XYZ file of N, CA and C in Angstrom:
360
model
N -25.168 14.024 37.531
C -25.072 13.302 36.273
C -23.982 12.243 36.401
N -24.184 10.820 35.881
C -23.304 10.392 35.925
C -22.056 10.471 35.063
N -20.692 10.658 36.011
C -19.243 10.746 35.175
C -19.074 10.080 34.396
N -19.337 8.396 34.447
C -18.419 8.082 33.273
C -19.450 8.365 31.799
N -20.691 8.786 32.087
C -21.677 9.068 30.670
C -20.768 10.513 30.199
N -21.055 11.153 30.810
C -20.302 12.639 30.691
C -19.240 12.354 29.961
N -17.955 11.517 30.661
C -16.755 11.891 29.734
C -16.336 10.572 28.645
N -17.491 10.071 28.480
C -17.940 9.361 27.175
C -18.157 10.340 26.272
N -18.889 11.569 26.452
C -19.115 12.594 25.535
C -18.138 14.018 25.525
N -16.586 13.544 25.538
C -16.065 13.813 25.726
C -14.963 14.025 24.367
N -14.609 15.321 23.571
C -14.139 15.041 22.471
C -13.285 14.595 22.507
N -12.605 13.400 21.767
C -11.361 12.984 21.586
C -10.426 12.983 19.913
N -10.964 13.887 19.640
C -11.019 14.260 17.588
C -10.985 15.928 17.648
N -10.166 16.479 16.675
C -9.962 17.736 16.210
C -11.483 18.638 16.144
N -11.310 19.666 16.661
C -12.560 19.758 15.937
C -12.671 20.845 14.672
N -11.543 21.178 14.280
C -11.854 21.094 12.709
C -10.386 20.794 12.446
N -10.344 20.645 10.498
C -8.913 20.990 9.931
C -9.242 21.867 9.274
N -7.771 22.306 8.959
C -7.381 23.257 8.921
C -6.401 23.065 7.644
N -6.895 22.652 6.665
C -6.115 22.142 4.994
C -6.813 21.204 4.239
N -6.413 20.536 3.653
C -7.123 19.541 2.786
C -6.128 18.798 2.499
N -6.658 17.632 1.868
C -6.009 16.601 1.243
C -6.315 15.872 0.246
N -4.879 16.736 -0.450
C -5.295 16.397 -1.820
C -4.973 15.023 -2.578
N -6.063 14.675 -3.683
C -5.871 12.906 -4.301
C -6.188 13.582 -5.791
N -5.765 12.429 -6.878
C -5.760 12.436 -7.992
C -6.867 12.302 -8.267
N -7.809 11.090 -7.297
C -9.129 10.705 -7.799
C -10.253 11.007 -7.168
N -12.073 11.319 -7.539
C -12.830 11.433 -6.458
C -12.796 10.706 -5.261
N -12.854 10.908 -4.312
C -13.268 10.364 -2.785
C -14.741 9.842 -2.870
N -15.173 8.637 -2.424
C -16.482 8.357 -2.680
C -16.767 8.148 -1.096
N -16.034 7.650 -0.176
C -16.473 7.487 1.491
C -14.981 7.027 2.142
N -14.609 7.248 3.223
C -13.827 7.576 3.862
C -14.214 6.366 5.542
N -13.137 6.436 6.065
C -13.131 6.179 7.490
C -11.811 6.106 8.721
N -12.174 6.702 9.441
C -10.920 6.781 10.088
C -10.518 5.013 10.695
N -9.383 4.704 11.068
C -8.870 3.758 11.839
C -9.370 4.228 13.708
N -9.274 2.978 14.520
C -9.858 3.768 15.853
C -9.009 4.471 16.657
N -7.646 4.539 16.331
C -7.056 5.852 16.654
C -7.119 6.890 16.560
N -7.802 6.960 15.096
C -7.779 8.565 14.747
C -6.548 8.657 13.824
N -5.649 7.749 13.869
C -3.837 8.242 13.119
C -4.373 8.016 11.507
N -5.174 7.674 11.124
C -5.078 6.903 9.286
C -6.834 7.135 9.162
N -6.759 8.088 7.884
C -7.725 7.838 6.834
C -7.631 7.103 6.185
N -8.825 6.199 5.481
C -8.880 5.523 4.394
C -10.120 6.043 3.639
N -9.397 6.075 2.506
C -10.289 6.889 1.185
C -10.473 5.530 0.262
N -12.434 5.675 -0.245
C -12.463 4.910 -1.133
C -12.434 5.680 -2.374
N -11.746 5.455 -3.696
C -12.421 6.434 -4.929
C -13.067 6.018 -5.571
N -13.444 6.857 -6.593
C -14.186 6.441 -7.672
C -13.421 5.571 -9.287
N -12.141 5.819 -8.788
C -11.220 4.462 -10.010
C -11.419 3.091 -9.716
N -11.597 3.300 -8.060
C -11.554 1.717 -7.309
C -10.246 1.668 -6.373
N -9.249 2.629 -6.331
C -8.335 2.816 -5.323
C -8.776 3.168 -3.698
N -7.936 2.789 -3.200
C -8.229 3.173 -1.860
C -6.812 3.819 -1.215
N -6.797 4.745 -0.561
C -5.911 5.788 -0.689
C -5.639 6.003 1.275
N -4.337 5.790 1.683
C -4.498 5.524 3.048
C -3.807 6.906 3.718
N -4.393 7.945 4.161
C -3.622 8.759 4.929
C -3.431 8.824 6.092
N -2.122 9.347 6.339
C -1.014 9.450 7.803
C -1.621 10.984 8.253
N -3.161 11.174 9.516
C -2.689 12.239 10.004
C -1.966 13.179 10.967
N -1.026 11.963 11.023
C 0.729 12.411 11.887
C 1.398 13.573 10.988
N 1.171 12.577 9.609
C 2.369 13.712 8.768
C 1.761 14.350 7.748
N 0.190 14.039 7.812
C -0.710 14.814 6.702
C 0.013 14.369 5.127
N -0.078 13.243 5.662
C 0.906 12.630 4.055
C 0.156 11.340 3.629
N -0.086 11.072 2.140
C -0.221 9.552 1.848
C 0.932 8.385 2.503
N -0.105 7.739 3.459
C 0.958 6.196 3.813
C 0.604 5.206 2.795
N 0.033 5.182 1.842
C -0.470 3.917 1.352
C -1.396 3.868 -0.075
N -1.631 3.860 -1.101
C -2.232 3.325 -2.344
C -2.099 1.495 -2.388
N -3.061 1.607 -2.599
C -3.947 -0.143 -2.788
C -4.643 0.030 -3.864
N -4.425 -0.599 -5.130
C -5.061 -0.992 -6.455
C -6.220 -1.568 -5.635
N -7.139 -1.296 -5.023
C -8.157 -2.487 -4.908
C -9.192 -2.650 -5.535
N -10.222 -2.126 -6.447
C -11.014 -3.174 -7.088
C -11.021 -2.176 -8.787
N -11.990 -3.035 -9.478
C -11.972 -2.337 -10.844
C -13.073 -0.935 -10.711
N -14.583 -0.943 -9.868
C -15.059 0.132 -9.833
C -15.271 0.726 -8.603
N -15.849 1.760 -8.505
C -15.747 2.694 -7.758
C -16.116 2.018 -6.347
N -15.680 2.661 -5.221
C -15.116 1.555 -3.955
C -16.483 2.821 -2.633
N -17.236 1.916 -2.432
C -18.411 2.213 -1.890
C -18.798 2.731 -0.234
N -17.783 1.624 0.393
C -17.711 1.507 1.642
C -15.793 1.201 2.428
N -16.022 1.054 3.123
C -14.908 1.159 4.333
C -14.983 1.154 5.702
N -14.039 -0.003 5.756
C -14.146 -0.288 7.641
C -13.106 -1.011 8.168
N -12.286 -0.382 9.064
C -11.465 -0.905 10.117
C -11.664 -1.566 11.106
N -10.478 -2.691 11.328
C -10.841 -4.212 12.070
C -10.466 -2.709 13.464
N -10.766 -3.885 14.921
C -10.088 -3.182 15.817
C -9.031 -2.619 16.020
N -8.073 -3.608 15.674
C -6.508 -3.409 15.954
C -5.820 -2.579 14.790
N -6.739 -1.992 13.771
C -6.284 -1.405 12.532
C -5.056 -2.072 11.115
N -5.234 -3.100 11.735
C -4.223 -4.123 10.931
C -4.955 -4.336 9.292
N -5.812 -4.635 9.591
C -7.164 -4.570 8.108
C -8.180 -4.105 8.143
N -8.625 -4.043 6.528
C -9.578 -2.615 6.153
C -10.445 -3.815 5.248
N -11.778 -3.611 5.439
C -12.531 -4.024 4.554
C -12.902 -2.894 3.401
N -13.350 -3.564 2.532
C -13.386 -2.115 1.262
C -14.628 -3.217 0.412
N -15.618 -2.693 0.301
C -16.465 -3.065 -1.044
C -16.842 -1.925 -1.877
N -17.333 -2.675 -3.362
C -17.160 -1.816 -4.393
C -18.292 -2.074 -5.078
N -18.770 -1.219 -6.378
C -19.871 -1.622 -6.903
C -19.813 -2.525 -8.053
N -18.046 -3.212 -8.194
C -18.295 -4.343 -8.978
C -18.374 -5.882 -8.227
N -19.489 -5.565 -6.869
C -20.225 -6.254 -6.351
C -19.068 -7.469 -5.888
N -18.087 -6.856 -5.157
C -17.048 -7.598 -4.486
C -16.983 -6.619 -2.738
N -16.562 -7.516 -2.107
C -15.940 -6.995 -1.040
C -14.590 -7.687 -0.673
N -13.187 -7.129 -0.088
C -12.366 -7.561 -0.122
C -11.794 -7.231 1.332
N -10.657 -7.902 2.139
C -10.127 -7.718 3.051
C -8.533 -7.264 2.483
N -8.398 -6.745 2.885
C -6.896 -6.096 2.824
C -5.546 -5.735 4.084
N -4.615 -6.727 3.741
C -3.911 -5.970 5.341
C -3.069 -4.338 4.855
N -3.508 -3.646 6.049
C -2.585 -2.447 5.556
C -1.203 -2.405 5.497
N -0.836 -3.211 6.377
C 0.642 -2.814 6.394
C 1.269 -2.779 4.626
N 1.282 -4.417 4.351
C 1.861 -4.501 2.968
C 1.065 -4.658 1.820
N -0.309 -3.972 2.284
C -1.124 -3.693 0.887
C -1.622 -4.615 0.249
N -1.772 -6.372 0.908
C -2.024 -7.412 0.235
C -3.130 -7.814 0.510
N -3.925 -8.504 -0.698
C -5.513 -8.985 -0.757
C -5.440 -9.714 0.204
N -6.295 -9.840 1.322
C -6.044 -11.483 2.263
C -7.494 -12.070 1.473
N -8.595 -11.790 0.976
C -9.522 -12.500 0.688
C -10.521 -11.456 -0.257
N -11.452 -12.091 -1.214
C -11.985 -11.718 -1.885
C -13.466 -12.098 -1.711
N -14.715 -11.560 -1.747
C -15.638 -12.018 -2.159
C -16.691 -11.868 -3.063
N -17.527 -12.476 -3.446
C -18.123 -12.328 -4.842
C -19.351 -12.466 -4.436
N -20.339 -11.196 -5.037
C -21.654 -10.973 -4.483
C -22.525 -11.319 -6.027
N -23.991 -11.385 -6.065
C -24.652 -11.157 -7.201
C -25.160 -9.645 -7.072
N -24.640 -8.780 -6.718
C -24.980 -7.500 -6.487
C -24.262 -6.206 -6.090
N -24.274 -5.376 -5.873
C -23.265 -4.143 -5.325
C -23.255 -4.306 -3.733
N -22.546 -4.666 -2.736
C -22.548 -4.243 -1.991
C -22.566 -3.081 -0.989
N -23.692 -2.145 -0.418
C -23.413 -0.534 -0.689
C -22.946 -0.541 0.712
N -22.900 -1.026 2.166
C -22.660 -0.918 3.274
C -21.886 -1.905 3.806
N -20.662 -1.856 4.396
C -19.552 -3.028 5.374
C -19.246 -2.827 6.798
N -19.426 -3.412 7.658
C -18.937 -3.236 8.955
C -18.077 -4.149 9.456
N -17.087 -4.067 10.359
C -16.156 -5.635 11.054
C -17.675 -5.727 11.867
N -17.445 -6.998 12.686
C -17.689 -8.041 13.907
C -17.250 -7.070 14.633
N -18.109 -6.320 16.004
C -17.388 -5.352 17.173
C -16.094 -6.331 17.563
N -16.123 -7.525 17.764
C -15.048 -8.649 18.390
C -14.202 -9.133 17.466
N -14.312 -8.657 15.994
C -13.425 -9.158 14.913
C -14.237 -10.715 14.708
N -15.080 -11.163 14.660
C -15.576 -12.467 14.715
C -16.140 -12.463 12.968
């Protein structure tokens, strides 16, 4: 068989936890960063909720939209998070300091977001 297919299928993720994590608001979809170090939670207020699982702690709350936040996706370098919502916006966000970099305006809900594999 070839090696490098093999240890492509190779776990590099917990394979379970072992606690929970708790939020004020429903969780509507989730995604890890490509480290593995940071969840991002979308809810159902429209927050997006960033956890550290170094310290199993919130790193981060982002006011980001008015309704419930649909999707989620990390650039490569984990620097920004796309987030759309069903008040038919999608937005870019940098994580570090929690600031809008751009907004966009749909005639519709956006229900699915992905980056560019190349950030393009």
């Amino acid at each position: 068989m070839n090696l490098e297919l093999l240890e492509s299928f190779g776990q590099n993720f917990p394979e379970d936890f072992d606690g929970n994590l708790d939020c004020v608001s429903i969780a509507i979809t989730c995604a890890f960063n490509r480290q593995g170090t940071l969840l991002a939670v979308g809810c159902n207020d429209g927050r997006i909720v960033i956890w550290d699982f170094l310290t199993r702690g919130i790193a981060k709350f982002v006011n980001a939209h008015v309704h419930p936040v649909c999707s989620l996706s990390w650039n490569r370098n984990g620097h920004k998070l796309l987030s759309a919502a069903t008040d038919n916006t999608v937005a870019i966000w940098d994580v570090l300091t929690g600031e809008n970099d751009k907004v966009f305006r749909f005639p519709s809900p956006v229900l699915k977001i992905q980056w560019h594999p190349r950030n393009r």
